[in-house]
Tab-separated table of C-alpha atoms in Angstrom:
chain	number	residue	atom	x	y	z
A	133	MET	CA	16.201	-48.161	112.149
A	134	ASP	CA	14.546	-49.472	115.350
A	135	GLN	CA	14.832	-46.052	116.948
A	136	LEU	CA	13.183	-44.405	113.952
A	137	LEU	CA	10.404	-46.975	113.998
A	138	GLN	CA	9.845	-46.412	117.724
A	139	GLN	CA	9.724	-42.649	117.148
A	140	ILE	CA	7.110	-43.076	114.414
A	141	LEU	CA	5.057	-45.348	116.642
A	142	GLY	CA	5.308	-42.744	119.405
A	143	TYR	CA	3.969	-40.028	117.080
A	144	ALA	CA	1.169	-42.354	116.004
A	145	LYS	CA	0.169	-43.068	119.631
A	146	ALA	CA	0.218	-39.378	120.460
A	147	ALA	CA	-1.944	-38.576	117.427
A	148	TRP	CA	-4.317	-41.420	118.351
A	149	HIS	CA	-5.144	-39.686	121.592
A	150	ARG	CA	-6.349	-36.703	119.508
A	151	ARG	CA	-8.276	-38.841	117.022
A	152	TRP	CA	-11.668	-37.264	117.782
A	153	TRP	CA	-10.362	-33.860	116.786
A	154	GLY	CA	-9.118	-35.392	113.543
A	155	VAL	CA	-12.502	-36.976	112.777
A	156	ALA	CA	-14.274	-33.693	113.508
A	157	VAL	CA	-11.959	-31.785	111.152
A	158	ALA	CA	-12.338	-34.454	108.439
A	159	TRP	CA	-16.174	-34.225	108.668
A	160	LEU	CA	-16.036	-30.446	108.526
A	161	VAL	CA	-13.714	-30.348	105.515
A	162	CYS	CA	-15.712	-33.010	103.656
A	163	ILE	CA	-19.062	-31.330	104.248
A	164	VAL	CA	-17.780	-27.944	103.111
A	165	GLY	CA	-15.922	-29.442	100.130
A	166	TRP	CA	-18.837	-31.630	99.000
A	167	THR	CA	-21.174	-28.689	99.182
A	168	TRP	CA	-18.811	-26.540	97.142
A	169	VAL	CA	-18.336	-29.256	94.503
A	170	MET	CA	-22.074	-29.831	94.145
A	171	MET	CA	-22.673	-26.082	93.756
A	172	ILE	CA	-20.094	-25.566	90.974
A	173	PRO	CA	-21.999	-24.682	87.791
A	174	ASP	CA	-21.609	-26.976	84.817
A	175	ARG	CA	-19.666	-25.801	81.804
A	176	TYR	CA	-20.220	-27.252	78.363
A	177	GLN	CA	-17.512	-27.389	75.750
A	178	ALA	CA	-18.238	-26.810	72.091
A	179	SER	CA	-15.528	-27.806	69.629
A	180	ALA	CA	-14.859	-28.010	65.911
A	181	ARG	CA	-12.022	-29.394	63.833
A	182	VAL	CA	-10.737	-27.846	60.629
A	183	TYR	CA	-8.055	-29.099	58.250
A	184	VAL	CA	-5.874	-26.663	56.310
A	185	ASP	CA	-4.591	-28.180	53.062
A	186	THR	CA	-1.415	-26.387	52.006
A	187	GLN	CA	-0.337	-28.835	49.313
A	188	THR	CA	-0.504	-27.439	45.793
A	189	LEU	CA	0.771	-28.647	42.432
A	190	LEU	CA	2.267	-25.255	41.581
A	191	LYS	CA	4.625	-25.335	44.550
A	192	PRO	CA	7.222	-27.700	42.995
A	193	LEU	CA	6.684	-26.210	39.527
A	194	LEU	CA	7.411	-22.629	40.630
A	195	SER	CA	10.223	-23.524	42.993
A	196	GLY	CA	12.979	-20.942	42.558
A	197	LEU	CA	10.879	-18.754	40.255
A	198	ALA	CA	8.289	-17.312	42.599
A	199	ALA	CA	8.518	-16.410	46.257
A	200	GLU	CA	6.968	-19.218	48.272
A	201	PRO	CA	4.989	-17.846	51.211
A	202	ASN	CA	5.429	-19.691	54.478
A	203	VAL	CA	1.846	-20.916	54.666
A	204	GLU	CA	2.400	-22.901	57.860
A	205	GLN	CA	3.767	-19.874	59.644
A	206	GLN	CA	0.886	-17.711	58.416
A	207	ILE	CA	-1.637	-20.287	59.615
A	208	LYS	CA	-0.008	-20.342	63.042
A	209	LEU	CA	-0.199	-16.570	63.068
A	210	MET	CA	-3.888	-16.744	62.162
A	211	THR	CA	-4.545	-19.158	65.019
A	212	ARG	CA	-2.919	-16.708	67.406
A	213	GLN	CA	-4.926	-13.848	65.951
A	214	LEU	CA	-8.139	-15.683	66.819
A	215	VAL	CA	-7.607	-14.663	70.450
A	216	SER	CA	-6.576	-11.104	69.620
A	217	ARG	CA	-8.706	-8.210	70.773
A	218	PRO	CA	-10.151	-7.283	67.326
A	219	THR	CA	-11.185	-10.897	66.766
A	220	LEU	CA	-12.716	-11.170	70.240
A	221	GLU	CA	-14.710	-7.982	69.660
A	222	LYS	CA	-15.949	-9.378	66.366
A	223	VAL	CA	-16.962	-12.667	68.029
A	224	ALA	CA	-18.759	-10.737	70.781
A	225	ARG	CA	-20.754	-8.858	68.144
A	226	MET	CA	-21.578	-12.043	66.225
A	227	THR	CA	-22.813	-13.811	69.400
A	228	ASP	CA	-24.530	-10.750	70.983
A	229	LEU	CA	-22.243	-10.924	74.010
A	230	ASP	CA	-21.518	-7.218	73.620
A	231	VAL	CA	-25.169	-6.447	74.384
A	232	LYS	CA	-24.748	-7.564	77.992
A	233	ALA	CA	-21.742	-5.292	78.564
A	234	LYS	CA	-23.008	-1.819	79.403
A	235	THR	CA	-19.815	-0.169	80.655
A	236	PRO	CA	-16.184	-0.260	79.458
A	237	GLU	CA	-15.245	-2.225	82.574
A	238	GLN	CA	-17.869	-4.855	81.800
A	239	THR	CA	-16.713	-4.994	78.181
A	240	GLU	CA	-13.125	-5.522	79.261
A	241	GLN	CA	-14.158	-8.211	81.719
A	242	MET	CA	-16.284	-9.917	79.065
A	243	LEU	CA	-13.412	-9.930	76.521
A	244	ASN	CA	-10.944	-11.272	79.082
A	245	GLY	CA	-13.353	-14.049	80.031
A	246	LEU	CA	-13.915	-14.862	76.369
A	247	ALA	CA	-10.173	-15.083	75.687
A	248	GLY	CA	-9.621	-17.306	78.720
A	249	LYS	CA	-12.209	-19.872	77.598
A	250	ILE	CA	-11.112	-20.152	73.962
A	251	SER	CA	-8.708	-22.955	73.116
A	252	ILE	CA	-7.015	-23.486	69.739
A	253	ALA	CA	-4.744	-26.506	69.577
A	254	ASP	CA	-3.095	-28.799	67.084
A	255	ALA	CA	-5.166	-31.974	66.908
A	256	GLY	CA	-2.116	-34.196	66.636
A	257	ARG	CA	-1.843	-34.145	62.844
A	258	GLU	CA	-0.186	-31.612	60.585
A	259	ASN	CA	-2.445	-28.608	59.838
A	260	LEU	CA	-5.392	-30.125	61.738
A	261	TYR	CA	-6.673	-27.663	64.345
A	262	THR	CA	-9.285	-27.955	67.070
A	263	ILE	CA	-11.228	-24.854	68.133
A	264	SER	CA	-13.033	-25.187	71.466
A	265	TYR	CA	-14.878	-22.963	73.929
A	266	GLN	CA	-16.385	-23.638	77.370
A	267	ASP	CA	-19.415	-21.916	78.822
A	268	ALA	CA	-22.337	-22.656	81.126
A	269	ASN	CA	-24.641	-22.126	78.159
A	270	GLY	CA	-24.034	-24.858	75.595
A	271	ASP	CA	-25.801	-22.963	72.794
A	272	LEU	CA	-23.644	-19.900	73.411
A	273	ALA	CA	-20.508	-22.040	73.383
A	274	LYS	CA	-21.573	-23.484	70.028
A	275	LYS	CA	-22.192	-19.988	68.607
A	276	VAL	CA	-18.776	-18.809	69.749
A	277	VAL	CA	-17.043	-21.781	68.119
A	278	GLN	CA	-19.047	-21.253	64.911
A	279	SER	CA	-18.035	-17.592	64.858
A	280	LEU	CA	-14.381	-18.444	65.385
A	281	LEU	CA	-14.538	-21.070	62.642
A	282	THR	CA	-16.120	-18.578	60.237
A	283	ILE	CA	-13.499	-15.943	60.977
A	284	PHE	CA	-10.718	-18.504	60.633
A	285	VAL	CA	-11.907	-19.728	57.232
A	286	GLU	CA	-12.925	-16.350	55.820
A	287	SER	CA	-9.679	-14.674	56.793
A	288	SER	CA	-7.850	-17.319	54.693
A	289	LEU	CA	-4.640	-15.948	53.307
A	290	GLY	CA	-6.034	-12.818	51.721
A	291	LYS	CA	-3.495	-10.857	53.671
A	292	THR	CA	-0.849	-12.466	51.471
A	293	ARG	CA	-1.980	-10.346	48.523
A	294	GLN	CA	-1.608	-7.222	50.632
A	295	ASP	CA	1.841	-8.364	51.710
A	296	ILE	CA	2.842	-8.970	48.076
A	297	SER	CA	1.577	-5.553	46.985
A	298	SER	CA	3.397	-3.790	49.806
A	299	SER	CA	6.504	-5.838	49.045
A	300	GLN	CA	6.393	-4.731	45.412
A	301	ARG	CA	6.140	-1.087	46.403
A	302	PHE	CA	8.961	-1.467	48.858
A	303	ILE	CA	11.208	-3.194	46.302
A	304	GLU	CA	10.518	-0.481	43.700
A	305	GLU	CA	11.460	2.218	46.190
A	306	GLN	CA	14.615	0.371	47.140
A	307	LEU	CA	15.535	-0.112	43.470
A	308	GLN	CA	15.297	3.618	42.836
A	309	GLN	CA	17.406	4.369	45.876
A	310	TYR	CA	20.072	1.823	44.966
A	311	GLN	CA	20.131	3.023	41.363
A	312	GLN	CA	20.952	6.525	42.593
A	313	LYS	CA	23.565	5.113	44.983
A	314	LEU	CA	25.131	3.135	42.129
A	315	THR	CA	25.346	6.263	39.945
A	316	ASP	CA	26.950	8.276	42.745
A	317	ALA	CA	29.412	5.460	43.523
A	318	GLU	CA	30.403	5.112	39.850
A	319	ASN	CA	31.028	8.871	39.529
A	320	ALA	CA	33.065	8.922	42.747
A	321	LEU	CA	35.124	5.948	41.543
A	322	LYS	CA	35.770	7.589	38.163
A	323	GLU	CA	36.912	10.881	39.746
A	324	PHE	CA	39.145	9.020	42.177
A	325	LYS	CA	40.855	7.078	39.379
A	326	GLN	CA	41.413	10.274	37.385
A	327	LYS	CA	42.896	12.031	40.426
A	328	HIS	CA	45.310	9.225	41.373
A	329	ILE	CA	46.525	7.976	37.998
A	330	GLY	CA	49.620	5.800	38.417
A	331	MET	CA	49.000	5.235	42.130
A	332	MET	CA	46.031	2.908	41.852
A	333	PRO	CA	46.423	-0.707	43.005
A	334	GLY	CA	47.988	-2.674	40.125
A	335	GLN	CA	49.425	0.440	38.432
A	336	GLY	CA	53.136	1.325	38.496
A	337	GLY	CA	54.219	-1.849	40.223
A	338	ASP	CA	55.031	-2.300	43.868
A	339	TYR	CA	56.149	1.033	45.321
A	340	TYR	CA	57.572	-0.606	48.419
A	341	ALA	CA	59.792	-2.919	46.358
A	342	LYS	CA	60.959	0.054	44.280
A	343	LEU	CA	61.638	2.024	47.448
A	344	ALA	CA	63.759	-0.808	48.852
A	345	GLU	CA	65.643	-1.133	45.541
A	346	VAL	CA	66.385	2.614	45.300
A	347	SER	CA	67.419	2.637	48.963
A	348	THR	CA	69.931	-0.146	48.244
A	349	GLN	CA	71.240	1.687	45.164
A	350	LEU	CA	71.561	4.918	47.179
A	351	ARG	CA	73.594	3.220	49.900
A	352	GLN	CA	75.842	1.581	47.267
A	353	ALA	CA	76.344	4.923	45.468
A	354	GLN	CA	77.165	6.651	48.762
A	355	LEU	CA	79.656	3.891	49.541
A	356	ASP	CA	81.249	4.197	46.070
A	357	GLN	CA	81.420	7.986	46.520
A	358	ALA	CA	83.129	7.635	49.887
A	359	GLU	CA	85.641	5.180	48.396
A	360	ALA	CA	86.334	7.517	45.452
A	361	VAL	CA	86.846	10.475	47.804
A	362	ASN	CA	89.250	8.425	49.940
A	363	ARG	CA	91.199	7.317	46.844
A	364	ARG	CA	91.408	10.908	45.593
A	365	ASP	CA	92.642	12.145	48.976
A	366	GLN	CA	95.248	9.376	49.061
A	367	LEU	CA	96.477	10.365	45.621
A	368	LYS	CA	96.710	14.012	46.721
A	369	ARG	CA	98.787	12.971	49.722
A	370	GLN	CA	101.097	10.985	47.453
A	371	LEU	CA	101.355	13.932	45.076
A	372	ALA	CA	102.389	16.201	47.955
A	373	ASP	CA	105.352	13.852	48.613
A	374	GLU	CA	106.630	13.921	44.989
A	375	GLU	CA	108.776	16.549	43.258
A	376	PRO	CA	107.509	18.011	39.970
A	377	GLU	CA	111.006	17.782	38.348
A	378	LEU	CA	113.964	15.395	38.748
A	379	THR	CA	117.585	15.463	37.637
A	380	ALA	CA	118.614	13.129	34.831
A	381	ALA	CA	120.570	11.021	37.277
A	382	ALA	CA	117.638	10.690	39.604
A	383	ALA	CA	115.370	9.882	36.671
A	384	ALA	CA	117.803	7.286	35.463
A	385	GLY	CA	118.093	5.931	38.985
A	386	ALA	CA	114.369	5.700	39.174
A	387	THR	CA	114.329	4.104	35.750
A	388	ASN	CA	117.083	1.660	36.759
A	389	SER	CA	115.198	0.848	39.916
A	390	GLU	CA	112.125	0.123	37.866
A	391	ILE	CA	114.168	-1.990	35.438
A	392	ASP	CA	115.737	-3.884	38.345
A	393	ASP	CA	112.289	-4.636	39.739
A	394	ARG	CA	111.140	-5.968	36.371
A	395	ILE	CA	114.289	-8.034	35.981
A	396	GLN	CA	113.829	-9.469	39.463
A	397	ALA	CA	110.183	-10.348	38.715
A	398	LEU	CA	111.158	-12.011	35.440
A	399	GLN	CA	113.879	-14.014	37.138
A	400	LYS	CA	111.404	-15.267	39.743
A	401	GLY	CA	109.041	-16.272	36.965
A	402	MET	CA	111.829	-18.072	35.097
A	403	ASP	CA	112.759	-19.948	38.253
A	404	GLN	CA	109.175	-21.158	38.483
A	405	MET	CA	109.184	-22.251	34.844
A	406	ARG	CA	112.474	-24.120	35.282
A	407	LEU	CA	110.711	-26.280	37.865
A	408	GLN	CA	108.334	-27.398	35.130
A	409	TYR	CA	110.237	-27.009	31.840
A	410	THR	CA	113.757	-27.412	30.494
A	411	GLU	CA	116.124	-24.674	29.381
A	412	LEU	CA	115.067	-25.185	25.752
A	413	HIS	CA	111.409	-24.478	26.385
A	414	PRO	CA	110.196	-21.469	24.347
A	415	ASP	CA	108.861	-19.616	27.413
A	416	VAL	CA	112.151	-20.012	29.224
A	417	GLN	CA	114.098	-18.814	26.155
A	418	ALA	CA	111.746	-15.809	25.701
A	419	THR	CA	112.135	-14.811	29.358
A	420	LYS	CA	115.946	-15.002	29.048
A	421	ARG	CA	115.880	-12.744	26.022
A	422	LEU	CA	113.644	-10.222	27.843
A	423	ILE	CA	115.967	-10.175	30.867
A	424	GLU	CA	118.988	-9.625	28.587
A	425	LYS	CA	117.160	-6.777	26.835
A	426	LEU	CA	116.306	-5.071	30.173
A	427	GLN	CA	119.910	-5.436	31.313
A	428	ALA	CA	121.027	-3.832	28.072
A	429	GLU	CA	118.665	-0.935	28.618
A	430	LYS	CA	120.011	-0.515	32.151
A	431	LYS	CA	123.589	-0.338	30.818
A	432	ALA	CA	122.511	2.207	28.201
A	433	ASP	CA	120.920	4.426	30.844
A	434	LEU	CA	124.048	4.268	32.971
A	435	ALA	CA	126.118	5.275	29.967
A	436	LYS	CA	123.840	8.308	29.413
A	437	ILE	CA	124.269	9.420	32.999
A	438	LYS	CA	128.035	9.225	32.719
A	439	ALA	CA	127.921	11.149	29.436
A	440	ASP	CA	125.807	14.047	30.978
A	441	PRO	CA	127.216	14.840	34.413
A	442	SER	CA	125.786	18.418	34.389
A	443	GLY	CA	122.562	17.290	36.112
A	444	THR	CA	119.890	18.485	33.662
A	445	ARG	CA	116.383	18.527	35.257
A	446	ILE	CA	113.490	16.722	33.608
A	447	GLN	CA	109.747	16.247	34.421
A	448	ASN	CA	109.025	13.689	37.160
A	449	PRO	CA	106.961	10.928	35.477
A	450	VAL	CA	105.499	9.787	38.826
A	451	TYR	CA	104.284	13.339	39.527
A	452	GLN	CA	102.695	13.510	36.105
A	453	GLN	CA	101.060	10.125	36.585
A	454	LEU	CA	99.673	11.143	40.018
A	455	THR	CA	98.326	14.407	38.566
A	456	LEU	CA	96.469	12.485	35.871
A	457	SER	CA	95.140	10.028	38.471
A	458	ILE	CA	93.909	12.866	40.701
A	459	ALA	CA	92.069	14.499	37.784
A	460	GLU	CA	90.530	11.160	36.958
A	461	ALA	CA	89.537	10.677	40.630
A	462	ASP	CA	87.931	14.145	40.775
A	463	ALA	CA	85.867	13.343	37.709
A	464	ASN	CA	84.812	10.034	39.271
A	465	VAL	CA	83.829	11.758	42.565
A	466	SER	CA	81.758	14.344	40.661
A	467	SER	CA	79.997	11.578	38.748
A	468	LEU	CA	79.259	9.637	41.920
A	469	ARG	CA	78.060	12.821	43.630
A	470	ALA	CA	75.572	13.385	40.802
A	471	ARG	CA	74.483	9.737	41.033
A	472	VAL	CA	73.947	10.012	44.785
A	473	GLY	CA	71.885	13.179	44.291
A	474	GLU	CA	69.728	11.476	41.676
A	475	TYR	CA	69.133	8.438	43.921
A	476	GLN	CA	68.284	10.734	46.831
A	477	ARG	CA	65.712	12.530	44.691
A	478	ARG	CA	64.200	9.213	43.563
A	479	TYR	CA	64.141	7.939	47.153
A	480	ALA	CA	62.381	11.091	48.389
A	481	ASP	CA	59.783	10.864	45.597
A	482	LEU	CA	59.138	7.188	46.243
A	483	ARG	CA	59.021	7.809	49.992
A	484	GLN	CA	56.362	10.470	49.544
A	485	ALA	CA	54.430	8.279	47.123
A	486	SER	CA	54.650	5.235	49.397
A	487	ASN	CA	53.241	7.284	52.282
A	488	MET	CA	50.263	8.236	50.141
A	489	ILE	CA	49.674	4.766	48.703
A	490	PRO	CA	48.079	3.206	51.854
A	491	GLN	CA	45.605	6.068	52.040
A	492	VAL	CA	44.885	5.783	48.307
A	493	GLU	CA	44.423	2.026	48.596
A	494	GLN	CA	42.169	2.439	51.631
A	495	GLU	CA	39.983	5.014	49.882
A	496	TYR	CA	39.890	2.927	46.718
A	497	THR	CA	38.995	-0.221	48.674
A	498	GLN	CA	36.201	1.649	50.454
A	499	LEU	CA	34.847	2.996	47.176
A	500	THR	CA	34.946	-0.382	45.451
A	501	ARG	CA	33.448	-2.142	48.469
A	502	ASP	CA	30.542	0.279	48.616
A	503	TYR	CA	30.067	-0.024	44.863
A	504	ASP	CA	30.110	-3.853	45.014
A	505	VAL	CA	27.589	-3.865	47.860
A	506	TYR	CA	25.272	-1.494	46.006
A	507	ARG	CA	25.628	-3.540	42.824
A	508	GLN	CA	24.914	-6.856	44.557
A	509	ASN	CA	21.888	-5.440	46.362
A	510	TYR	CA	20.602	-3.862	43.157
A	511	ASP	CA	20.915	-7.147	41.231
A	512	ALA	CA	19.283	-9.054	44.097
A	513	LEU	CA	16.393	-6.570	44.206
A	514	LEU	CA	15.861	-6.963	40.456
A	515	LYS	CA	15.552	-10.728	40.901
A	516	ARG	CA	13.257	-10.291	43.901
A	517	ARG	CA	11.030	-7.921	41.962
A	518	GLU	CA	10.474	-10.511	39.233
A	519	SER	CA	9.903	-13.204	41.858
A	520	VAL	CA	7.376	-11.065	43.761
A	521	THR	CA	5.587	-10.178	40.506
A	522	MET	CA	5.195	-13.852	39.655
A	523	SER	CA	4.136	-14.601	43.237
A	524	GLY	CA	1.417	-11.959	42.958
A	525	GLU	CA	0.138	-13.598	39.785
A	526	VAL	CA	0.119	-17.001	41.459
A	527	GLU	CA	-1.665	-15.646	44.545
A	528	SER	CA	-4.310	-13.783	42.555
A	529	LYS	CA	-5.079	-16.583	40.080
A	530	THR	CA	-4.708	-19.712	42.197
A	531	ASP	CA	-5.681	-20.998	45.632
A	532	THR	CA	-2.706	-21.799	47.788
A	533	VAL	CA	-4.726	-22.994	50.790
A	534	ASP	CA	-7.890	-25.060	51.084
A	535	PHE	CA	-9.892	-25.124	54.347
A	536	ARG	CA	-11.906	-28.244	55.148
A	537	VAL	CA	-14.179	-28.460	58.173
A	538	ILE	CA	-13.718	-31.993	59.489
A	539	ASP	CA	-16.087	-31.707	62.485
A	540	PRO	CA	-18.619	-28.867	62.628
A	541	PRO	CA	-19.278	-27.187	65.993
A	542	PHE	CA	-20.685	-29.743	68.411
A	543	VAL	CA	-21.703	-29.620	72.099
A	544	PRO	CA	-21.841	-32.946	74.055
A	545	SER	CA	-24.759	-33.525	76.390
A	546	GLN	CA	-22.417	-34.082	79.336
A	547	PRO	CA	-20.644	-31.039	80.778
A	548	ALA	CA	-16.904	-30.820	80.191
A	549	TRP	CA	-16.261	-29.326	83.617
A	550	PRO	CA	-16.234	-29.892	86.537
A	551	ASN	CA	-15.345	-33.547	86.984
A	552	ARG	CA	-17.390	-33.925	90.144
A	553	PRO	CA	-16.533	-37.575	90.942
A	554	LEU	CA	-12.854	-36.731	90.860
A	555	LEU	CA	-13.343	-33.549	92.891
A	556	LEU	CA	-15.488	-35.359	95.468
A	557	THR	CA	-12.828	-38.039	95.852
A	558	LEU	CA	-10.111	-35.441	96.238
A	559	VAL	CA	-12.185	-33.568	98.824
A	560	THR	CA	-12.685	-36.779	100.828
A	561	LEU	CA	-8.992	-37.629	100.726
A	562	GLY	CA	-8.168	-34.034	101.608
A	563	GLY	CA	-10.565	-34.161	104.620
A	564	LEU	CA	-8.954	-37.363	105.913
A	565	GLY	CA	-5.505	-35.886	105.401
A	566	ALA	CA	-6.531	-32.678	107.182
A	567	GLY	CA	-7.890	-34.704	110.135
A	568	ILE	CA	-4.654	-36.654	110.467
A	569	ALA	CA	-2.616	-33.441	110.236
A	570	VAL	CA	-4.737	-31.708	112.920
A	571	ALA	CA	-4.443	-34.681	115.250
A	572	PHE	CA	-0.686	-34.765	114.807
A	573	LEU	CA	-0.301	-31.005	115.348
A	574	LEU	CA	-2.418	-31.108	118.528
A	575	SER	CA	-0.354	-33.985	119.849
A	576	GLN	CA	2.802	-31.978	119.291
A	577	LEU	CA	1.411	-28.774	120.770
A	578	ARG	CA	0.253	-30.519	123.930
A	579	ARG	CA	2.793	-33.271	124.449
A	580	THR	CA	1.792	-36.352	126.442
A	581	VAL	CA	3.918	-39.233	127.675
A	582	THR	CA	2.933	-42.394	125.894
A	583	ASP	CA	5.808	-44.690	126.893
A	584	ARG	CA	9.022	-44.875	128.912
A	585	ARG	CA	11.210	-43.703	126.007
A	586	VAL	CA	9.304	-40.407	125.690
A	587	LEU	CA	9.532	-39.854	129.455
A	588	ARG	CA	13.283	-40.441	129.409
A	589	GLU	CA	13.725	-38.028	126.478
A	590	LEU	CA	11.617	-35.313	128.101
A	591	THR	CA	13.256	-35.441	131.561
A	592	GLY	CA	16.785	-36.457	130.604
A	593	LEU	CA	16.917	-38.587	133.790
A	594	PRO	CA	17.516	-42.298	134.097
A	595	LEU	CA	14.341	-44.362	134.386
A	596	LEU	CA	14.440	-46.864	137.232
A	597	GLY	CA	11.121	-48.545	136.529
A	598	ALA	CA	7.516	-48.182	135.397
A	599	VAL	CA	4.172	-49.074	136.979
A	600	SER	CA	1.835	-50.717	134.518
A	601	ARG	CA	-1.820	-49.778	134.430
A	602	VAL	CA	-4.202	-52.429	135.647
A	603	GLU	CA	-7.379	-52.425	133.608
A	604	THR	CA	-10.629	-53.779	134.921
A	605	ASP	CA	-13.439	-55.226	132.884
A	606	GLU	CA	-15.253	-51.923	133.081
A	607	THR	CA	-12.324	-49.945	131.677
A	608	ARG	CA	-11.800	-52.489	128.914
A	609	ARG	CA	-15.510	-52.298	128.065
A	610	ARG	CA	-15.392	-48.477	127.878
A	611	LYS	CA	-12.273	-48.590	125.719
A	612	ARG	CA	-13.862	-51.084	123.359
A	613	LYS	CA	-17.030	-48.983	123.174
A	614	GLY	CA	-15.012	-45.847	122.395
A	615	LEU	CA	-13.098	-47.645	119.631
A	616	LEU	CA	-16.328	-48.900	118.066
A	617	THR	CA	-17.812	-45.442	118.257
A	618	TYR	CA	-14.753	-43.955	116.537
A	619	LEU	CA	-14.827	-46.591	113.800
A	620	ALA	CA	-18.530	-45.989	113.325
A	621	THR	CA	-17.950	-42.263	112.997
A	622	LEU	CA	-15.159	-42.829	110.478
A	623	GLY	CA	-17.236	-45.386	108.601
A	624	SER	CA	-20.156	-42.980	108.458
A	625	LEU	CA	-17.802	-40.495	106.750
A	626	ILE	CA	-16.949	-43.108	104.106
A	627	ALA	CA	-20.651	-43.982	103.769
A	628	ALA	CA	-21.477	-40.310	103.342
A	629	TYR	CA	-18.876	-40.122	100.564
A	630	GLY	CA	-20.505	-43.084	98.828
A	631	ALA	CA	-23.939	-41.500	99.191
A	632	VAL	CA	-22.698	-38.229	97.687
A	633	MET	CA	-21.177	-40.141	94.755
A	634	VAL	CA	-24.475	-41.975	94.124
A	635	LEU	CA	-26.373	-38.684	94.327
A	636	GLN	CA	-23.980	-37.151	91.797
A	637	LEU	CA	-24.462	-40.099	89.463
A	638	LEU	CA	-28.259	-39.803	89.669
A	639	VAL	CA	-28.172	-36.045	89.095
A	640	SER	CA	-25.848	-36.395	86.082
A	641	ARG	CA	-28.104	-39.038	84.513
A	642	ALA	CA	-31.201	-36.978	85.162
A	643	GLY	CA	-29.520	-33.955	83.503
């Protein structure tokens, strides 16, 4: 911190040695600036305030029935149109400014200057606007503001009627177009439904579920057919192992073998019943009688074999039974083959139909979506047409906006610009600042050693000592005289500033 303070003090000492250059620059800047400020022409500002009343009793009554124009937005648009080229040309004609412009370049320059001086601002309250214009001629400024106020009030919202009329024409044209689109969409939808009867969404059920069901039935039928074919082939193999005819002894042996199997099965069943019932139980007694009967039949068959030893051949019952089973199996395979063919045909038809259904649904969805959009827009346009019709009646028979001039165009006696006291003060401060800046720059351009620290920084060598300057009475007197002269010169600059301010005050009062 001490080093920074010493550096600042060093800069101040260096600038002090160039103080006369700073004073000279300050005087030069102030004289030039004061002269320029005093020569700036005065500009007077004319202004007027107008209030736009947009409140109307019909607004809440017709809410939802008639189209409510955005009055605030239209008023803002009108305020912007006041600085448009057509409006500026009209103002120039009303104030005779166009007479002074002889060439297109002068006309363009005049219109640009007119637009740059016009100000339209919100006065701080809702719908309260201030129109102002600055010019060296106060009467001209007042005429310009009066012209702008007249244009602003006379323009009113008459353009709303034109907007309503054009809106009605536009809506009628759109209604005719949408009516034709609706007719075309209805015809296209009718033809599409006639062409794809049974395949429309909601008709004929879910094709994909039917396809899955038929696919399952087809696989089951194919499985049943394969099982039937395997059973038939097994029966054929068994038939190939059997003889068509048997001898009586072989038949009896086969019969006895069958009887023995039945007797053995009945004995096993009776053993099971004996575990639960006694010998007197009816089931046990019935089984005994059946076993005795089968044993009797077996003995009778054996007696027949002994009585006919010639070996007469008879039909093999197993062969006959297998032949009947094979015929039955062939019939079953043929039936299952027909069923598989039918399911395959159904599956192919459903497969073809299911491939077409997404396209049919897509086309139908597109047709219905277009029809719904056209229908909604047509209904909305019908409602808008009635609303616009009622809005036209309201606009033509009532006043939606009321303009009230709060303050007529007025020009104060004092100019609005320039603010000479402020400019003179700024010029004086700027001159002093410029003098200080020049003194500092000169001290940096032509560096001088003001103390031991600066010398050490410039040379980079150690400082062994310093010889102080011995001042005599004469040198102290000259230094004091120079300081007083400098202060007098600086004070005269401040006094000159005060004199210029007094002169400005007198001139403004005299004006």
